[in-house]
Coordinates of C-alpha atoms and ligand atoms in Angstrom, one line a residue:
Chain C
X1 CA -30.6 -37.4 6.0
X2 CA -27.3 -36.7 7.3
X3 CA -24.9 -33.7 7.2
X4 CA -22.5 -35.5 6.2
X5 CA -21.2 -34.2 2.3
X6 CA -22.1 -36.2 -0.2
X7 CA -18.4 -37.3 -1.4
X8 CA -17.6 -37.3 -5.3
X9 CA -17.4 -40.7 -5.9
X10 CA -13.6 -41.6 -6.5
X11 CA -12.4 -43.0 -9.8
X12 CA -9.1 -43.6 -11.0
X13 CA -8.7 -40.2 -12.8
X14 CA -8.5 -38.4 -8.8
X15 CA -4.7 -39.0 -8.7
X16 CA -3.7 -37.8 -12.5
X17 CA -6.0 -35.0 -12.1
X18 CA -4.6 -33.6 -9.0
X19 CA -0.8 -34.7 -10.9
X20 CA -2.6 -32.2 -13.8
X21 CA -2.8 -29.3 -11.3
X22 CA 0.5 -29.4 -10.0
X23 CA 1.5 -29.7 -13.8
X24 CA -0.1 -26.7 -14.6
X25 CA 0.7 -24.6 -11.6
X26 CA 4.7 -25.5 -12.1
X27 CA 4.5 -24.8 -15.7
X28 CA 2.9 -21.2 -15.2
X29 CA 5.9 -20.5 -12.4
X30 CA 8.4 -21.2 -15.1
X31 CA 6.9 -19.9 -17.1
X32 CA 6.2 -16.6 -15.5
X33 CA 9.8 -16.9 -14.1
X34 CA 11.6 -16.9 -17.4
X35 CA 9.8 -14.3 -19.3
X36 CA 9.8 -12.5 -16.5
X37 CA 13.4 -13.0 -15.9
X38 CA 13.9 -11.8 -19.8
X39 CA 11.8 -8.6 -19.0
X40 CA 13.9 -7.8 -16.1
X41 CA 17.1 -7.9 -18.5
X42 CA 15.2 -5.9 -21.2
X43 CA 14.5 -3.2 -18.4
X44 CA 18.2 -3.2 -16.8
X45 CA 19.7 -2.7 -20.3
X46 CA 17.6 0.5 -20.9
X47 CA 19.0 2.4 -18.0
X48 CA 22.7 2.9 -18.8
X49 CA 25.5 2.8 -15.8
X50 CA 26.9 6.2 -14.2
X51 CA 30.1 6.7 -13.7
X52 CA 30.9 9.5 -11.6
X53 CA 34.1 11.6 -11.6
X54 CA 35.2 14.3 -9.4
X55 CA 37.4 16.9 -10.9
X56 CA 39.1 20.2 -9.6
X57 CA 39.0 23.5 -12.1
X58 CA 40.8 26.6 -11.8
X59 CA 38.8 29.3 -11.5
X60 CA 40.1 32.9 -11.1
X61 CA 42.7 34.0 -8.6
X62 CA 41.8 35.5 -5.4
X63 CA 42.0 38.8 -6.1
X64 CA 39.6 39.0 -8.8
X65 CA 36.8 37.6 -6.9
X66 CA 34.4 40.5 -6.5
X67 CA 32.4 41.3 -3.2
X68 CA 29.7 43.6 -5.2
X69 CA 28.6 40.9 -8.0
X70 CA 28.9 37.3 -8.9
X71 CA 31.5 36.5 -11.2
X72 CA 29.6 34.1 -13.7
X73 CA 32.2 31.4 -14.5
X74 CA 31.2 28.3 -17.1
X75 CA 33.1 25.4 -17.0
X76 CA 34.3 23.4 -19.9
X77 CA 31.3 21.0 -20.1
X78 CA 28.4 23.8 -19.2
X79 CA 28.9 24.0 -15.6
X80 CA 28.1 27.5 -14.5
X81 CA 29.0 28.8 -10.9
X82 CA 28.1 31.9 -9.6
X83 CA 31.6 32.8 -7.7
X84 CA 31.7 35.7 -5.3
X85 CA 33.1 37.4 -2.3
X86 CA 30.6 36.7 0.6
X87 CA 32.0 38.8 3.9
X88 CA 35.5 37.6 3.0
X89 CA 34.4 33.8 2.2
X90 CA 34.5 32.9 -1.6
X91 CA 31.6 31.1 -2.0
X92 CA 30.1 29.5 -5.3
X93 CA 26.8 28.7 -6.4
X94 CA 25.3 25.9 -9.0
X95 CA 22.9 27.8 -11.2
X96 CA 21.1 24.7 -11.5
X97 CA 17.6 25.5 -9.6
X98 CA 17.2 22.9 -7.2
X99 CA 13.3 22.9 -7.8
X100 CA 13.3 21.8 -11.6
X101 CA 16.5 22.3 -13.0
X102 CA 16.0 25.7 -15.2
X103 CA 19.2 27.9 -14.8
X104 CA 18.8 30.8 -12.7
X105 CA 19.3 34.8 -13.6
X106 CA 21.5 37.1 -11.5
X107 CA 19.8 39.9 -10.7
X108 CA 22.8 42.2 -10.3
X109 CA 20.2 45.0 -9.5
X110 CA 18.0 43.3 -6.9
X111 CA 21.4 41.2 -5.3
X112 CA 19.1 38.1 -6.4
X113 CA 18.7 35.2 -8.3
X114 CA 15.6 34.6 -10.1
X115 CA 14.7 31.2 -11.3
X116 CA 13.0 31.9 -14.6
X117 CA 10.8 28.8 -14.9
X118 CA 8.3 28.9 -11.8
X119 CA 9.7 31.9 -10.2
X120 CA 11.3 30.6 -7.5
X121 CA 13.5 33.8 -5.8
X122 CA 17.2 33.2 -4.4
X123 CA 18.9 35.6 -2.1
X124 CA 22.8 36.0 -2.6
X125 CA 23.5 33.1 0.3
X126 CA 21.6 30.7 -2.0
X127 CA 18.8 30.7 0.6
X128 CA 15.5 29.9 -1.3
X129 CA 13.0 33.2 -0.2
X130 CA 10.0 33.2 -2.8
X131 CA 8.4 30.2 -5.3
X132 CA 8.4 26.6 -5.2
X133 CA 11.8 26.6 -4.0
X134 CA 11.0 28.5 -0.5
X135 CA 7.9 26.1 -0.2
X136 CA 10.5 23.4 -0.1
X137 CA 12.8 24.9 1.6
X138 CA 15.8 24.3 -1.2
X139 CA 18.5 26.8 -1.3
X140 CA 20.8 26.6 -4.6
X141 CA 23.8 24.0 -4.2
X142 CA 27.1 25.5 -3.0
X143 CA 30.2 23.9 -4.5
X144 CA 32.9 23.0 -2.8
X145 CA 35.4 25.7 -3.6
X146 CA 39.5 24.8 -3.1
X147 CA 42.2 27.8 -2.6
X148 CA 45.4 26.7 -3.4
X149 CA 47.6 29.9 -2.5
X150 CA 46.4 32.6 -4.9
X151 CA 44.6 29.9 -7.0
X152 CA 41.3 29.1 -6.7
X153 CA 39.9 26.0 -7.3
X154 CA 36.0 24.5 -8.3
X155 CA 35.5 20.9 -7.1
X156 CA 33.1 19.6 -9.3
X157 CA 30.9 15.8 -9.9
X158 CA 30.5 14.9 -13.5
X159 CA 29.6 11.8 -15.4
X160 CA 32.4 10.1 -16.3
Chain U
X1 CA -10.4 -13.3 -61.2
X2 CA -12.9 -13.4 -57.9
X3 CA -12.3 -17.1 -57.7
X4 CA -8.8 -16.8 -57.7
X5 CA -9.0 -14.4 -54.9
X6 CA -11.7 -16.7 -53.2
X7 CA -9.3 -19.6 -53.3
X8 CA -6.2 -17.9 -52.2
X9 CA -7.8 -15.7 -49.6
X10 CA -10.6 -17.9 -48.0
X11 CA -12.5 -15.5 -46.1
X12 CA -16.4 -16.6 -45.6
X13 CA -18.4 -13.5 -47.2
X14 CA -21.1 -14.0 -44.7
X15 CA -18.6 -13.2 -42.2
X16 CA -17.3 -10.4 -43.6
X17 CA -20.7 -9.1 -44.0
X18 CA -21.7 -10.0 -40.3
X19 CA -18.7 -8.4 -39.2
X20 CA -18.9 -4.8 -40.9
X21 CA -22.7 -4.8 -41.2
X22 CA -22.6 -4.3 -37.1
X23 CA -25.3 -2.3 -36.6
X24 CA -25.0 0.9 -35.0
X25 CA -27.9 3.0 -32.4
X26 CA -29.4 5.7 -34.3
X27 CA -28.1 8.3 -31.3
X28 CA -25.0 7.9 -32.8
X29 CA -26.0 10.2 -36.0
X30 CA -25.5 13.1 -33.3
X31 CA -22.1 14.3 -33.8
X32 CA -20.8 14.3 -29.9
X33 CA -21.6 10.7 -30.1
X34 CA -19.1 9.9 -32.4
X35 CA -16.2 12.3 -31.0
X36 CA -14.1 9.1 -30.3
X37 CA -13.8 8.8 -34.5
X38 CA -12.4 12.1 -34.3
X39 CA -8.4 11.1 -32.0
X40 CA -8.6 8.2 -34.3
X41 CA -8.4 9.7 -37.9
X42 CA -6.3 12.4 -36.7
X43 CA -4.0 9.6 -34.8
X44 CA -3.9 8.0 -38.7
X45 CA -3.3 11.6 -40.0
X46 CA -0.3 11.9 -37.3
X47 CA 0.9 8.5 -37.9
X48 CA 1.3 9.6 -41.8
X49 CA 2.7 13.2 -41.6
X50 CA 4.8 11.7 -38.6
X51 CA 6.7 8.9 -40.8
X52 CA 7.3 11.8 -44.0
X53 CA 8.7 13.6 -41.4
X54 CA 11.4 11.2 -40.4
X55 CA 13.2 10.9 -43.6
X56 CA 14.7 13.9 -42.6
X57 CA 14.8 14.5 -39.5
X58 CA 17.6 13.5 -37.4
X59 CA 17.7 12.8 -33.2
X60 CA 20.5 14.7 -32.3
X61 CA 21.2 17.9 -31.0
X62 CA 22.0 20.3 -32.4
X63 CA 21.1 18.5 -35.9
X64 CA 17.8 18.1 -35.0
X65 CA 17.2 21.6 -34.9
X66 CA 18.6 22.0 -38.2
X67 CA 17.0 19.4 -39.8
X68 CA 13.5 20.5 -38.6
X69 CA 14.5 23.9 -40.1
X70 CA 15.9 22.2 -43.7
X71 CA 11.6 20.5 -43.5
X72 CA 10.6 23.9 -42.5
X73 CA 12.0 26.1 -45.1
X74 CA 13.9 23.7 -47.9
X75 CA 11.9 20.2 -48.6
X76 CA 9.3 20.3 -50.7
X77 CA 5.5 20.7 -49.1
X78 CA 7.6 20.2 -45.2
X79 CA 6.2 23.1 -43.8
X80 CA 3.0 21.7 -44.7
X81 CA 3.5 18.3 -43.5
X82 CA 5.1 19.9 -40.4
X83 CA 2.4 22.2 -39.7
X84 CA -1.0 19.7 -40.4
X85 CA 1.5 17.4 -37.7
X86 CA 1.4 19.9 -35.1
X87 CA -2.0 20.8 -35.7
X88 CA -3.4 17.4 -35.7
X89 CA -1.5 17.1 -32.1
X90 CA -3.3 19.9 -31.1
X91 CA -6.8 18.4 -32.4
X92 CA -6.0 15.2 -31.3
X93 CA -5.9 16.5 -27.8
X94 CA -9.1 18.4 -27.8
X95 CA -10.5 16.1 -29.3
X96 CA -9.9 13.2 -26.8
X97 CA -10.9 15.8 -24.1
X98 CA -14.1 16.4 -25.6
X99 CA -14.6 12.7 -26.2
X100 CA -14.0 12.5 -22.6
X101 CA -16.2 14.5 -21.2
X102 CA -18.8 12.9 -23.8
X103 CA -18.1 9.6 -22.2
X104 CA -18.2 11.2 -18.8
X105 CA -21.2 13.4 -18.8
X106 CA -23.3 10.4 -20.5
X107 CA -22.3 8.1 -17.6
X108 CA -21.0 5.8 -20.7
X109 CA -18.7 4.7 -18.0
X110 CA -20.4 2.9 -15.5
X111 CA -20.8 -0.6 -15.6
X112 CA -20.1 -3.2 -17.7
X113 CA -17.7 -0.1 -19.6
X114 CA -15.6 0.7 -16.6
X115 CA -12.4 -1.2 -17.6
X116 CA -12.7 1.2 -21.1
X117 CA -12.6 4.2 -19.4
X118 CA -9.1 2.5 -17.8
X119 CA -8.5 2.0 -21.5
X120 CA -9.2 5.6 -22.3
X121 CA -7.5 7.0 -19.6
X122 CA -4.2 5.5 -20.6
X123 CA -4.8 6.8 -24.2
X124 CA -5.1 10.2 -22.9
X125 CA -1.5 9.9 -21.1
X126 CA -0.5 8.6 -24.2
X127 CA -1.4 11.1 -26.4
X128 CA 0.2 13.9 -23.8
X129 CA 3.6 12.1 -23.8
X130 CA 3.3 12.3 -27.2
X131 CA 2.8 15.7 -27.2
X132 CA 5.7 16.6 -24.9
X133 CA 8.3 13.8 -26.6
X134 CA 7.3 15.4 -29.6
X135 CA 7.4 18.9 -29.0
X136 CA 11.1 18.2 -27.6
X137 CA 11.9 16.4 -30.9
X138 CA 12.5 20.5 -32.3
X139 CA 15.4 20.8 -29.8
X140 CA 14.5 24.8 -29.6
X141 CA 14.9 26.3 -26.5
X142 CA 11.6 25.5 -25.0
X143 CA 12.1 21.7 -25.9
X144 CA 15.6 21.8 -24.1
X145 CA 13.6 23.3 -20.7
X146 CA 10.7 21.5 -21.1
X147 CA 12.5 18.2 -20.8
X148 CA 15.1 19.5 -18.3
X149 CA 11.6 19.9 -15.9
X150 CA 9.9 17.6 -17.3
X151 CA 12.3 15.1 -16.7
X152 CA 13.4 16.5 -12.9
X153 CA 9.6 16.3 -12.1
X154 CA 9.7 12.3 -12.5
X155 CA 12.8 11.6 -10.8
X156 CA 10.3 13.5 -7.7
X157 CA 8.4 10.4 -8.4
X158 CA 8.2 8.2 -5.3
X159 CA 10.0 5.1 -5.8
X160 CA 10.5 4.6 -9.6
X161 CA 11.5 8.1 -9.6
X162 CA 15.2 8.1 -10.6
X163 CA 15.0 5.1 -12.4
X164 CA 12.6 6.3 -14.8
X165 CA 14.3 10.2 -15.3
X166 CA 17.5 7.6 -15.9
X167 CA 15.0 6.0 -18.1
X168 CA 14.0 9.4 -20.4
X169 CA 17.4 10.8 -19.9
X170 CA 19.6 7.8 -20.7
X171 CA 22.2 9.1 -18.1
X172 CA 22.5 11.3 -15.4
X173 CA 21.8 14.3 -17.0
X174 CA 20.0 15.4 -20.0
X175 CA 22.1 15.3 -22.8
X176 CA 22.9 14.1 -26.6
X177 CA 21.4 10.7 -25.6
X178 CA 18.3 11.9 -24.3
X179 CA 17.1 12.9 -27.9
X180 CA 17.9 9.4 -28.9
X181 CA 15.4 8.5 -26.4
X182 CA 12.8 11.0 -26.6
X183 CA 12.9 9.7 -30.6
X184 CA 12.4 6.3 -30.0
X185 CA 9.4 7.1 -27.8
X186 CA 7.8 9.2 -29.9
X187 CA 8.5 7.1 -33.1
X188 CA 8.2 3.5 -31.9
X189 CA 7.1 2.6 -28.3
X190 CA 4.6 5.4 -28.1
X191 CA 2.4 4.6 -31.5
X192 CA 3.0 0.8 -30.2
X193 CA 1.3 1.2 -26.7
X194 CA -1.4 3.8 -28.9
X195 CA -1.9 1.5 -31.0
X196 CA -2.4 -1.7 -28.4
X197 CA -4.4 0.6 -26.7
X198 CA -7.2 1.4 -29.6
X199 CA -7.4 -2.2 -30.4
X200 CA -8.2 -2.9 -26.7
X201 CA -10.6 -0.1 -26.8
X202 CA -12.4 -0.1 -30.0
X203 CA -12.9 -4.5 -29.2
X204 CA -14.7 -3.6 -26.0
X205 CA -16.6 -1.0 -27.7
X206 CA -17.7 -3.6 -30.0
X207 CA -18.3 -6.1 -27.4
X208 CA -20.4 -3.8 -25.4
X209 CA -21.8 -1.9 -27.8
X210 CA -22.1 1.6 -27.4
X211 CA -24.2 2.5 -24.6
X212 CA -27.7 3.0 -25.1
X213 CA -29.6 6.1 -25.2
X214 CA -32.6 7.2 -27.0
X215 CA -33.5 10.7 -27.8
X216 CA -37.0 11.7 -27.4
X217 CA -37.8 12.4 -31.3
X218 CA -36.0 8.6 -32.1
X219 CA -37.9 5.2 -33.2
X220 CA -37.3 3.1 -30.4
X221 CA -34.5 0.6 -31.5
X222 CA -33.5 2.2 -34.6
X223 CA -30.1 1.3 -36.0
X224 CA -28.4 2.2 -39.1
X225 CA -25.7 -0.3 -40.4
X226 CA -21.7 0.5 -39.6
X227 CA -20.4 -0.3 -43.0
X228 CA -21.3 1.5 -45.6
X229 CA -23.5 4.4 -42.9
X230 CA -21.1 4.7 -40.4
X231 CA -17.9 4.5 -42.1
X232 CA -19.0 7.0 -44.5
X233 CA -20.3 9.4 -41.8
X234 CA -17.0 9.5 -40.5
X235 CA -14.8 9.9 -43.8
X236 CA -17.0 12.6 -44.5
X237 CA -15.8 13.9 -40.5
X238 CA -12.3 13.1 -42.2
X239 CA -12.4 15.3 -45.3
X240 CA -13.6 18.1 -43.1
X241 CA -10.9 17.6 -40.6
X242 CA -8.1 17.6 -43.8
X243 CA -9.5 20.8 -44.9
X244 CA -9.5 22.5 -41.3
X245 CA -6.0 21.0 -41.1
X246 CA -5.1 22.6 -44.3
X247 CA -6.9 26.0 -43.1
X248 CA -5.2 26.2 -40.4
X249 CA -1.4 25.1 -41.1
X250 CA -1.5 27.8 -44.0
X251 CA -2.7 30.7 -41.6
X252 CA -1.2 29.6 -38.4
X253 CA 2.3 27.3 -39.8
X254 CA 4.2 25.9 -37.0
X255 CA 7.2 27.8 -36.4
X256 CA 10.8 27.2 -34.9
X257 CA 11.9 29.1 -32.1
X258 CA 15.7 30.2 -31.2
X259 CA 17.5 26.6 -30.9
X260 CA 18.6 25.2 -27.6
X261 CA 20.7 26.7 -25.2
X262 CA 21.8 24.5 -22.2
X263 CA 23.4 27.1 -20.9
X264 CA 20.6 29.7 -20.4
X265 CA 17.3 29.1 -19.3
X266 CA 15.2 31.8 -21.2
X267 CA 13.4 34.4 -19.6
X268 CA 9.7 33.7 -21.1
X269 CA 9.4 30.0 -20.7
X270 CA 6.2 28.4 -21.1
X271 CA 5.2 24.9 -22.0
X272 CA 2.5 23.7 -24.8
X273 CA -1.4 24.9 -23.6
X274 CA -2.5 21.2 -22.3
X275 CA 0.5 21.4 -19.7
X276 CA -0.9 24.8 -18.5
X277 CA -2.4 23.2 -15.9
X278 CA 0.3 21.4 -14.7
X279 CA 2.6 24.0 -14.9
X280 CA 0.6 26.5 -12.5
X281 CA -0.1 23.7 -10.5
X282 CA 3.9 23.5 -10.2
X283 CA 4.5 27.3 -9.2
X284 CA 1.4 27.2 -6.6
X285 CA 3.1 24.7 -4.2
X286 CA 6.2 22.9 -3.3
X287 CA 7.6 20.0 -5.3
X288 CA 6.5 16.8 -3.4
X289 CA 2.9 18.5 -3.1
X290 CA 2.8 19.2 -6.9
X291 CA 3.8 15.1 -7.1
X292 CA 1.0 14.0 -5.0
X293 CA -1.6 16.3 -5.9
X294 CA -0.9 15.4 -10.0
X295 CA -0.5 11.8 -9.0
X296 CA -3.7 11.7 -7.1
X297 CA -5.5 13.3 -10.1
X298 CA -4.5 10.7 -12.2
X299 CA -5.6 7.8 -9.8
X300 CA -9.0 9.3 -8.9
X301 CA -9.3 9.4 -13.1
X302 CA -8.7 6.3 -13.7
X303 CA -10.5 4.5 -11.0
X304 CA -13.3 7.0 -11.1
X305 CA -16.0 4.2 -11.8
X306 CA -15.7 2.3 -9.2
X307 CA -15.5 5.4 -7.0
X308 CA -18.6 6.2 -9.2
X309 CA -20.7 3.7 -8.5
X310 CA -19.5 3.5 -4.1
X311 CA -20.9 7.1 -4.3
X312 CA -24.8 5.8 -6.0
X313 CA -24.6 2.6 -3.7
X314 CA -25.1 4.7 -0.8
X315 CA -26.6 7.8 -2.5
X316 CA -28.4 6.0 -5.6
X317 CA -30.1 9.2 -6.4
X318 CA -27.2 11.7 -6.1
X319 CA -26.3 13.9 -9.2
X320 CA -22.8 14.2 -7.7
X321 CA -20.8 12.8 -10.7
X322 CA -22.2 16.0 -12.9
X323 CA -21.3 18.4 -10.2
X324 CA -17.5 16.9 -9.7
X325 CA -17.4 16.8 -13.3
X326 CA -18.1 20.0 -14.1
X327 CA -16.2 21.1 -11.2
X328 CA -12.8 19.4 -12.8
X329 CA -13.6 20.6 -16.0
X330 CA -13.9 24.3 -14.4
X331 CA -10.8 23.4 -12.7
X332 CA -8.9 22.9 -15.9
X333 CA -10.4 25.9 -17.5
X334 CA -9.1 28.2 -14.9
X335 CA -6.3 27.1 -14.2
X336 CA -5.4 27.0 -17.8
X337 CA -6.3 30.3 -18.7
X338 CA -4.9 31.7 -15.4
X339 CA -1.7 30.3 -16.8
X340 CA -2.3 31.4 -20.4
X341 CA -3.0 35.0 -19.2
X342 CA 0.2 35.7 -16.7
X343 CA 2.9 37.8 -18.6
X344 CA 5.7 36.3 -17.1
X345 CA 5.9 38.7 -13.7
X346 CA 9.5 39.1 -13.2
Ligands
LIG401 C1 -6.8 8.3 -28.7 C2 -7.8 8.5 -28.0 C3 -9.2 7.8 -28.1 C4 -9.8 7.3 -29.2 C5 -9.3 7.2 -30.6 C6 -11.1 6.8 -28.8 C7 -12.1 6.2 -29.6 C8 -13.4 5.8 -29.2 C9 -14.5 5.6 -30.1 C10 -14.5 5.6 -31.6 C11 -15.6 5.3 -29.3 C12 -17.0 5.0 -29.8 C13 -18.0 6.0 -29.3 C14 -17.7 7.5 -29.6 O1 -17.2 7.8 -30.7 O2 -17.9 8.3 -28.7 C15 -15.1 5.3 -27.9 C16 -15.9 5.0 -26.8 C17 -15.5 5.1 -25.5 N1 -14.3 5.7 -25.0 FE1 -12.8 6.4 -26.2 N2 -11.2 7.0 -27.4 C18 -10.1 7.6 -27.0 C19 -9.8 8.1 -25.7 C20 -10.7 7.8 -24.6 C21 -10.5 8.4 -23.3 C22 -9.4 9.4 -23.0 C23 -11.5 7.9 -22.5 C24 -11.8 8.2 -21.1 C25 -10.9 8.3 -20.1 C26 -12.3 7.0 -23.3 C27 -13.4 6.3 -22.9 C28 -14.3 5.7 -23.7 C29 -15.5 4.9 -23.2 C30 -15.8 4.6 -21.7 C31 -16.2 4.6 -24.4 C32 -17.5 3.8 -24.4 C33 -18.6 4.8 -24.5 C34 -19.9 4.2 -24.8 O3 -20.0 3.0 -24.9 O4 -20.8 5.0 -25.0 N3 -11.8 7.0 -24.6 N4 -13.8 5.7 -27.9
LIG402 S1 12.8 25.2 -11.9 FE1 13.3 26.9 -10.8 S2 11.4 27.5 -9.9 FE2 10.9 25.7 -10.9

């Protein structure tokens, strides 16, 4: 008895077989590639392009910007800043909670804002202090605001 | 006549026969054995009311909301059809929890059935996005909210995040198209996974067979036949479930909130009960924790019979699967009626 392994005995079908496998093994790959190819394209065209746009809005004039209360301004697509007078710097706030997106209250009482949905608290810098929001750390989004002379200006991103 | 059938239809009778005649454990004639019939002939009842429903209704806001309102209050029998809808949903759900905790509590889980509790698991998701897609469908205010966080917590999601929130909200932000959307899943690719789903499940059930268990006052290796026993047990189930249906959609009708204001969040904002959990979970801790604890959740579900049987490999006597299940169903329980309880504080 030896070690050796006992060797299939060779016939003339060794060589097309092995052809077979490499057959087979190209002919999954293509076809894996093109169907999967195809499902690639089906999942592009569900998820539409963005176009972003960055726009400029009058506002209010200087003057009117109060220093007791947020001025609630809405834009012309359903943007809403909260504009006001903080120490001399106009400052404006997205409503937009930066947790999950529910609009925030202004609390003109409490000099808050109060996100309905989870409760997450907002003091008048934006600065997140109670809820989900303060476990993150995310204070409400500032815009950028523009002062042209007595004009002031919103800068705002929208989908083009 | 039947030979004209026979010829043009040339199905084998003893086939048929073989195939319907499957015979079924006698456990099965307790009721909580059969709990998985239940999701299935409401899902039929769903599927039904569903398609009525969308001769009317149209998926855009603000139409949508006045559409629902023209089923509500002008078509004929549309509150009813609405109503048995939402209170099939509602079964439905409870339903496939109890069946759940059946399956669970019976260990029909373990091995060979582990890859239909898989299965199961992604019927369960299924039927909760088609709660939420359809709830949103009404474009009142909660619907608006709802899928404003709903759609913010999976862009959280790590990696596929924003492509699937770009996915539900067919742009940046949610908008006109998003209703499109939310209609096409709950109309078409939703019932399609459902329904690829049940097939998957119900062959493996009949593959497997259900698992075996024998209650002390049964004959050893009873069965009764499927068709006509079975079937008939469970239209019988079904008649009851139309009349509860009925009950209920007359005393309780589904009703239509104020319609959707993008502008204002409102004040009392809750979701539908089974997203109780899920939405205390979401005010207890920070975002990415809410991400990873609800996504961990769902993987220890779903892979929970493998995890199963590790756990009996090493303790093979350990009754640690009852206590962790009746821990997570405590779980739920609290932190669902927590939720339902809490006037909204501020
Ligand atoms: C739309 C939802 C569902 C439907 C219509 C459904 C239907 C069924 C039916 C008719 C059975 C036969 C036994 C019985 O009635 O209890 C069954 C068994 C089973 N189901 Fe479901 N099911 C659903 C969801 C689920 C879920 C959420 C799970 C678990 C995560 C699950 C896991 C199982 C397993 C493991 C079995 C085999 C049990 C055994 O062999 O004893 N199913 N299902
Ligand atoms: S969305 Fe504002 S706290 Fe959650």
């Amino acid at each position: 008895m030896s070690d050796e392994p006992i060797k299939e005995p060779t016939t003339g079908d060794e060589q097309p077989s092995r052809r077979g496998f490499v057959t087979t093994v190209l002919m999954l790959a293509s076809l894996v590639a093109s169907y999967g190819l195809g499902l690639v394209y089906f999942l592009r065209f569900l998820v539409p392009p963005i176009r972003w746009r960055r726009r400029e809005l009058f506002v209010t004039t200087v003057d009117r910007v109060p220093s007791d209360r947020a001025l609630v301004w809405v834009g012309p697509d359903g943007q809403e800043a909260l504009i006001y007078n903080l120490n001399g710097e106009i400052v404006a706030f997205s409503n937009v909670c930066p947790h999950l997106g529910c609009h925030v209250h202004y609390r003109p009482s409490e000099q808050r804002f109060v996100c309905p949905c989870h409760q997450g608290v907002f003091d008048l810098e934006g600065n997140p202090i109670a809820g989900p929001p303060a476990e993150e750390n995310t204070p409400l989004k500032r815009y950028n605001i523009v002062v042209r002379g007595n004009a002031v200006y919103l800068e705002i991103l929208e989908e083009a | 006549m039947a030979g004209w059938w026979a010829r043009h239809v040339p199905i084998n009778q003893e086939t048929v026969r073989h195939f319907t005649s499957e015979p079924v454990p006698y456990h099965l004639r307790r009721w909580w054995w059969c709990l998985g019939g239940t999701p299935a002939y409401l899902f039929v009842v769903m599927a039904t009311t569903g398609i009525l429903m969308t001769f009317y209704y149209v998926p855009r806001p603000p139409e949508a909301y006045y559409s629902v309102q023209r089923i509500t209050e002008e078509v004929p029998y549309g509150w009813y059809i609405r109503s048995v809808h939402r209170w099939a949903a509602n079964l439905m759900i409870i339903t496939v929890i109890l069946h759940m905790m059946r399956v669970y509590f019976t260990g029909a889980y373990r091995c060979p059935r582990e890859i239909n509790w898989m299965i199961g698991v992604g019927l369960l998701v299924t039927t909760l996005l088609f709660g939420f897609t359809g709830y949103s469908l009404i474009y009142e205010q909660l619907s608006y909210w709802g899928v404003t966080v709903a759609s913010n917590l999976m862009e959280a999601t790590p990696l596929i995040g924003p492509w699937l929130a770009r996915l539900i909200r067919g742009g940046a932000e949610v908008g006109e198209t998003t209703w499109v959307r939310l209609f096409v899943f709950h109309i078409g690719v939703l019932p399609t996974i459902m329904t690829i789903l049940l097939i998957c499940h119900f062959t493996l059930i009949r593959l497997h067979g259900v698992t075996p268990y024998r209650f002390p006052d049964e004959p050893e290796g009873k069965t009764y036949p499927f068709f006509p026993d079975h079937v008939l047990t469970e239209l019988a189930i079904g008649v009851f479930l139309m009349f509860l249906l009925t009950c209920l959609a007359c005393i309780f009708p589904a009703e239509l909130g104020p319609i959707a204001n993008p502008l204002v969040t409102p004040e009392h904002i809750k979701p539908e009960w089974y997203f109780y959990f899920t939405f205390r979970l979401l005010k207890l801790m920070g975002l990415t924790w809410a991400v990873l604890t609800l996504g961990f959740m769902l993987f220890i579900t779903l892979l929970w019979p493998f995890i199963d049987a590790a756990i009996r490999k090493y303790w093979p006597e350990s009754e640690l699967s009852v206590y962790i299940g009746i821990a997570a169903v405590v779980l739920l329980c609290v932190m669902t009626v927590w939720e339902a309880m809490e006037g909204t504080v501020f």
